[in-house]
Short mmCIF file of C-alpha atoms in Angstrom, two decimals:
data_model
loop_
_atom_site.label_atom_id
_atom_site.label_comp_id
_atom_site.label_asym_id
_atom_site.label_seq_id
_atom_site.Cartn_x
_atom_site.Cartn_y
_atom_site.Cartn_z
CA UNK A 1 25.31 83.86 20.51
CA UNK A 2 24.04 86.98 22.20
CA UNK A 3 25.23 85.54 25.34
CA UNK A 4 28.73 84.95 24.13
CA UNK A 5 28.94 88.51 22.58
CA UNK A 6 27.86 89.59 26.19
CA UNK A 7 30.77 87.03 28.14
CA UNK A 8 33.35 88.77 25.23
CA UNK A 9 32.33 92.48 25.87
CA UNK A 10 32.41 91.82 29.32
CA UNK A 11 35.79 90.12 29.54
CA UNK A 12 36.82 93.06 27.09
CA UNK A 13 35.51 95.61 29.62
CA UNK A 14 37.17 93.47 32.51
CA UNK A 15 40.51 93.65 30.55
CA UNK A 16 40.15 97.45 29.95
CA UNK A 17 39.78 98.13 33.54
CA UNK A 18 42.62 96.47 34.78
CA UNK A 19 44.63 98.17 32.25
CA UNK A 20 43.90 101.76 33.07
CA UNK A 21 44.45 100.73 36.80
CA UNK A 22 47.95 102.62 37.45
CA UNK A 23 50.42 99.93 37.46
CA UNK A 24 52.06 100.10 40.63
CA UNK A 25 48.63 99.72 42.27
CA UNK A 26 48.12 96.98 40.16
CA UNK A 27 51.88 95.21 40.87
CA UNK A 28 51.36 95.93 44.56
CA UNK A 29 47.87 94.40 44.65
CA UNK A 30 49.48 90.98 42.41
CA UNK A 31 52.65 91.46 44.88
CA UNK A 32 49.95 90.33 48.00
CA UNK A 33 48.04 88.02 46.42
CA UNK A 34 50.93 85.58 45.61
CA UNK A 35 52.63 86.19 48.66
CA UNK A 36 49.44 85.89 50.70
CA UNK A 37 49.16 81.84 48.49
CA UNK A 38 53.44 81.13 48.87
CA UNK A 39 54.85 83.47 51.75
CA UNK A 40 57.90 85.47 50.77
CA UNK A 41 60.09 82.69 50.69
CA UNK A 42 58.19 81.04 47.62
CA UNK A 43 57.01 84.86 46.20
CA UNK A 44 59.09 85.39 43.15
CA UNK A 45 58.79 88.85 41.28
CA UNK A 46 58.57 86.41 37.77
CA UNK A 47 55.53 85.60 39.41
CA UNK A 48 54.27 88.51 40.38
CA UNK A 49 55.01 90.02 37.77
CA UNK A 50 53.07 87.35 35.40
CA UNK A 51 49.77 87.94 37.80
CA UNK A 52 50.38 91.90 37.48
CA UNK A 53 50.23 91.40 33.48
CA UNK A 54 52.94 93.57 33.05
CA UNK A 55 56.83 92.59 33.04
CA UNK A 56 59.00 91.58 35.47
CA UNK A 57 61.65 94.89 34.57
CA UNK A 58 58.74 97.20 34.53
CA UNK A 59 58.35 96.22 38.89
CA UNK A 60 61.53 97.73 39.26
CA UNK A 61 60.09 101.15 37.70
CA UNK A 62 58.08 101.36 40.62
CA UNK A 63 59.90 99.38 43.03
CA UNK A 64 63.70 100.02 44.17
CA UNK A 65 63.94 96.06 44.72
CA UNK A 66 62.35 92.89 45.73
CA UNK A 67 62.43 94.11 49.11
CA UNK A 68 61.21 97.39 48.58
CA UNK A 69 58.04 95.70 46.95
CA UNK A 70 57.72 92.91 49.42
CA UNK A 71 57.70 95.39 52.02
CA UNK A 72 54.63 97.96 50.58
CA UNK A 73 53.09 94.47 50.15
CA UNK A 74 52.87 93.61 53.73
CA UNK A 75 51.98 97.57 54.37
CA UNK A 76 49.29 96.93 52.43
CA UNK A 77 48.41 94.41 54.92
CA UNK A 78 48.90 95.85 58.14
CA UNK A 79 46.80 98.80 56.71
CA UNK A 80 43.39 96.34 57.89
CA UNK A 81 44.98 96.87 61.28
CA UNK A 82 46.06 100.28 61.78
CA UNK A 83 42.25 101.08 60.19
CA UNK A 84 40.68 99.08 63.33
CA UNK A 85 42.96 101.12 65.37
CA UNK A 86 41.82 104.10 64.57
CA UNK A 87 38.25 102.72 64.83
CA UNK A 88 38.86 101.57 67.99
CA UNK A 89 40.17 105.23 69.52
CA UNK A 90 37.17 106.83 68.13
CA UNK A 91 35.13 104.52 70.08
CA UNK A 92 36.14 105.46 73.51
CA UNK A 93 33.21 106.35 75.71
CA UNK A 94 30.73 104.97 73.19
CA UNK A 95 28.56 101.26 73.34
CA UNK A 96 30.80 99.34 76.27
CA UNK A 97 34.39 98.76 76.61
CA UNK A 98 33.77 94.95 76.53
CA UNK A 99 32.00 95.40 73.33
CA UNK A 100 34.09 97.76 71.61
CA UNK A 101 37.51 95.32 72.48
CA UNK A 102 35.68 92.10 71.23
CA UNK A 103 34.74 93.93 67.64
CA UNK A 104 38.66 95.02 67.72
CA UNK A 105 39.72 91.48 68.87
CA UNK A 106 37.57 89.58 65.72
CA UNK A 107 39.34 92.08 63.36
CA UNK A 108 42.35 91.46 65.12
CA UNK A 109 42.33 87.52 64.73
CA UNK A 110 41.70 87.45 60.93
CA UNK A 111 44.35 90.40 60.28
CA UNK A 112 46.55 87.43 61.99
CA UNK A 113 45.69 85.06 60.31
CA UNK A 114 46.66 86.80 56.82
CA UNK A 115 49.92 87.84 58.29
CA UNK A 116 51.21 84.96 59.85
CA UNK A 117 52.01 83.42 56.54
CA UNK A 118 53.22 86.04 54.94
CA UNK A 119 55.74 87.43 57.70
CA UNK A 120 57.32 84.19 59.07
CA UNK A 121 60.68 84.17 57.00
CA UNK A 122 60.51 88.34 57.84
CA UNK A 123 62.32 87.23 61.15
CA UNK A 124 65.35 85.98 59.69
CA UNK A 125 65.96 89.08 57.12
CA UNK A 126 67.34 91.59 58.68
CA UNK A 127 66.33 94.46 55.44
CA UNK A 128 62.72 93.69 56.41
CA UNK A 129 63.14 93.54 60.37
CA UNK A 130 64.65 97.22 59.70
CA UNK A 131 61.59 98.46 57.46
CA UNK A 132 59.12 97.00 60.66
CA UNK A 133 60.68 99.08 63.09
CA UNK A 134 61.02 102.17 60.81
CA UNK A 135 57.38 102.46 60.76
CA UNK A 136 57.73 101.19 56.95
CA UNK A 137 53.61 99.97 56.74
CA UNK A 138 52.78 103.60 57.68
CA UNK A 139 55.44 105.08 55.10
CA UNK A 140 54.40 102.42 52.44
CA UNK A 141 50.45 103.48 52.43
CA UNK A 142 51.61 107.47 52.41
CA UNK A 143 53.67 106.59 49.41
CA UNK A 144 51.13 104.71 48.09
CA UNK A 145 48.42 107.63 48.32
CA UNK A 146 50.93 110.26 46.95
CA UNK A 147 53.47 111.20 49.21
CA UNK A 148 51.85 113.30 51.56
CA UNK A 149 49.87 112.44 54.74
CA UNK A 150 46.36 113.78 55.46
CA UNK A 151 46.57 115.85 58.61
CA UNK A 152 42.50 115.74 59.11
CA UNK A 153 43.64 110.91 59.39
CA UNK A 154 43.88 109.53 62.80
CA UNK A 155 47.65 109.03 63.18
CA UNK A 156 48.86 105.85 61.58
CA UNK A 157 45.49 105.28 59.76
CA UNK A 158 45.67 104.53 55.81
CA UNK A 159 47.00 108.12 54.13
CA UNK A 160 47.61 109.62 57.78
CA UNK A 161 50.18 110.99 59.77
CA UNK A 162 53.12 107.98 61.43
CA UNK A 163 51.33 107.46 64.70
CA UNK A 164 55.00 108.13 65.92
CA UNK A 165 58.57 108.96 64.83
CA UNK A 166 60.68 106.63 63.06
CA UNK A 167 62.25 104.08 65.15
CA UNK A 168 60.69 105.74 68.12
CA UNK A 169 58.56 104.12 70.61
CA UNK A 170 55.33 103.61 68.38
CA UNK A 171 56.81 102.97 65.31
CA UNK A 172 56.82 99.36 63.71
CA UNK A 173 55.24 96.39 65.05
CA UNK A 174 54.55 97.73 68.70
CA UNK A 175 52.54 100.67 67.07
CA UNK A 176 49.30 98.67 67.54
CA UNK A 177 50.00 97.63 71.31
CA UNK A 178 50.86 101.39 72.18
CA UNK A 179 47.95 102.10 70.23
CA UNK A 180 45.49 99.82 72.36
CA UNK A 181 46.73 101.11 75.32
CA UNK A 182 45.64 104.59 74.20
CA UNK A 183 42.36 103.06 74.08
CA UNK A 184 41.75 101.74 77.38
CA UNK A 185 43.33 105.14 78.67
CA UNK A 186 41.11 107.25 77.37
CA UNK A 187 38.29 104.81 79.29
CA UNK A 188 40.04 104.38 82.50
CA UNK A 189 40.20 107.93 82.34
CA UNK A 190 36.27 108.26 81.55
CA UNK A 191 35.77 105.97 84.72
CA UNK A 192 35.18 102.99 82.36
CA UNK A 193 37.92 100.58 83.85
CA UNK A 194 38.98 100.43 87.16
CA UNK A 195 41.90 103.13 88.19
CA UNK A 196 44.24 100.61 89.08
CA UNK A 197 44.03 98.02 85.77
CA UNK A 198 47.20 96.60 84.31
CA UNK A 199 46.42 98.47 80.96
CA UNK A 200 49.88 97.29 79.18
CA UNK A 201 49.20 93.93 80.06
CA UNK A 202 45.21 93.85 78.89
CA UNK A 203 47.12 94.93 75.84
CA UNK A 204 49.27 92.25 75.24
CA UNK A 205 46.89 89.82 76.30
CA UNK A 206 44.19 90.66 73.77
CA UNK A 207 46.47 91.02 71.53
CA UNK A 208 48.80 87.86 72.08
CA UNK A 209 45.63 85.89 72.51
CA UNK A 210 44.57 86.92 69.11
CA UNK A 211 47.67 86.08 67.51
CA UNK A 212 47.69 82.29 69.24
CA UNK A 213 44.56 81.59 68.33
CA UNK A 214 45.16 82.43 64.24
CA UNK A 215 48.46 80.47 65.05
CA UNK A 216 46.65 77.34 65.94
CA UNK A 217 44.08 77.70 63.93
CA UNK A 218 47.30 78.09 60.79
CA UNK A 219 49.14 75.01 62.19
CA UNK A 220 46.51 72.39 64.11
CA UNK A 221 43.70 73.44 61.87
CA UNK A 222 40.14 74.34 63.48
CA UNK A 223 39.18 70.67 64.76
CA UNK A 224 42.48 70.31 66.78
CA UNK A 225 41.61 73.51 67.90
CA UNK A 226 38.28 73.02 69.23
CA UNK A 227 39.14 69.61 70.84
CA UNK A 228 42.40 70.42 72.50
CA UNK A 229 42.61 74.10 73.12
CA UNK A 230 38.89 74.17 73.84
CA UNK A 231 38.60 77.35 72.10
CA UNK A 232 35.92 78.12 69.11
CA UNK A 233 36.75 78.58 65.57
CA UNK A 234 34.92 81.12 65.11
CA UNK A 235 36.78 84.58 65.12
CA UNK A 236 33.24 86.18 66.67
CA UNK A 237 32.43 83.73 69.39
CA UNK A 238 36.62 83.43 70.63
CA UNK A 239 36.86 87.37 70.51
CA UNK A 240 33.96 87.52 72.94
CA UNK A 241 35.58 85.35 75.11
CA UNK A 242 38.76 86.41 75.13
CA UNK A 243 37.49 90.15 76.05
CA UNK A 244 35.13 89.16 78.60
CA UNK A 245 38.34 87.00 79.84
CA UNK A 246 41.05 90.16 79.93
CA UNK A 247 38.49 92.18 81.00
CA UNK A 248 37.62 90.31 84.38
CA UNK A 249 38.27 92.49 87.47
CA UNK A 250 39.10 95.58 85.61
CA UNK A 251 35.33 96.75 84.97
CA UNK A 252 33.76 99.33 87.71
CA UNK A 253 30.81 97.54 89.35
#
């Protein structure tokens, strides 16, 4: 019996604490999980709504619309990446480059594999397409932390600055590219890659190389993987690789 009491006033205590969680945290937090288990072509705000505990009016008290709410959903999402972003810049000059790009690239391959799903039908809707290059993920988290940006964040971190102006050259999804290329900048610059590496292209090809390999892993599944592509499942052991591989030629000897 006294364990039962204990399960109730636990559950109780459980039920209390989602209820004093404000309520758009707690409809933007349902708002990911169900489009993170049906994409946003399956998401319905009835069903969001239903996870959120509250009512399906009540999302529109927070939200302007369905894609106003889809849209801080998947800026709660790209929020894992612009975080290793900033991690990354403030590792510039500290451990080794190689090391530094293959913690960025294991990060890099998971927040992937999360997004894929979610963002597929996002390239047919032109509402959401607009959002992306408006720097919308940036805008989303600042609204979600008040309004106002923290001057003392690394630009386009979680509650920070936009790492650039709307619809300007860093805004939307090519933030994190420009972003990486900051990176190895400041370490060609410290003598840490060669003068004369292809920094853009190291870029794209840790990034793009992150993005295939959650791809295949989404569609083929891990054994197809590992027998035809001949790459490891393993976000650790493939980010290695795939650093040491972009890497090749561009390190000072």
């Amino acid at each position: 019996m006294a364990q039962v009491a204990a399960g109730g006033t636990a559950g109780k205590a459980a039920g209390r604490a989602a209820a004093a969680e404000p309520m758009r945290e707690r409809i933007l937090a349902a708002a990911v999980e169900v489009i993170r288990a049906r994409g946003i072509t399956a998401a319905t705000t009835k069903e969001i709504a239903r996870s959120a505990g509250v009512s399906e009016g009540s999302l529109y008290n927070h939200f302007a619309n369905k894609t106003a709410l889809f849209a801080a959903a998947l800026g709660e999402v790209t929020a894992t990446a612009r975080t290793a972003m900033a991690a990354l810049a403030g590792s510039a000059g500290k451990g080794t480059v190689e090391g530094n790009l293959t913690r960025l690239a294991a990060g890099m391959v998971r927040f992937y594999g999360e997004l894929l799903p979610m963002i597929g039908p996002v390239l047919a809707d032109p509402d959401l397409i607009a959002w992306l290059r408006a720097d919308g993920p940036v805008h989303a988290q600042q609204e979600a932390a008040g309004g106002a940006a923290d001057p003392g964040l690394p630009p386009g971190s979680p509650g920070g600055p936009p790492a650039g102006p709307p619809g300007g050259p860093a805004a939307g999804p090519v933030l994190g590219h420009a972003a990486l290329i900051g990176y190895l900048e400041a370490e060609q610059r410290a003598g840490r890659l060669d003068g004369g590496a292809p920094l853009p292209s190291i870029a794209a090809a840790l990034l793009g190389g992150c993005q295939q390999h959650a791809f295949l892993i989404r569609l083929a599944g891990p054994e197809a993987v590992a027998a035809a592509a001949r790459l490891p499942e393993a976000p650790e052991e493939f980010a290695e690789r795939l650093a040491q591989a972009v890497l090749a030629g561009h390190l000072p000897s």
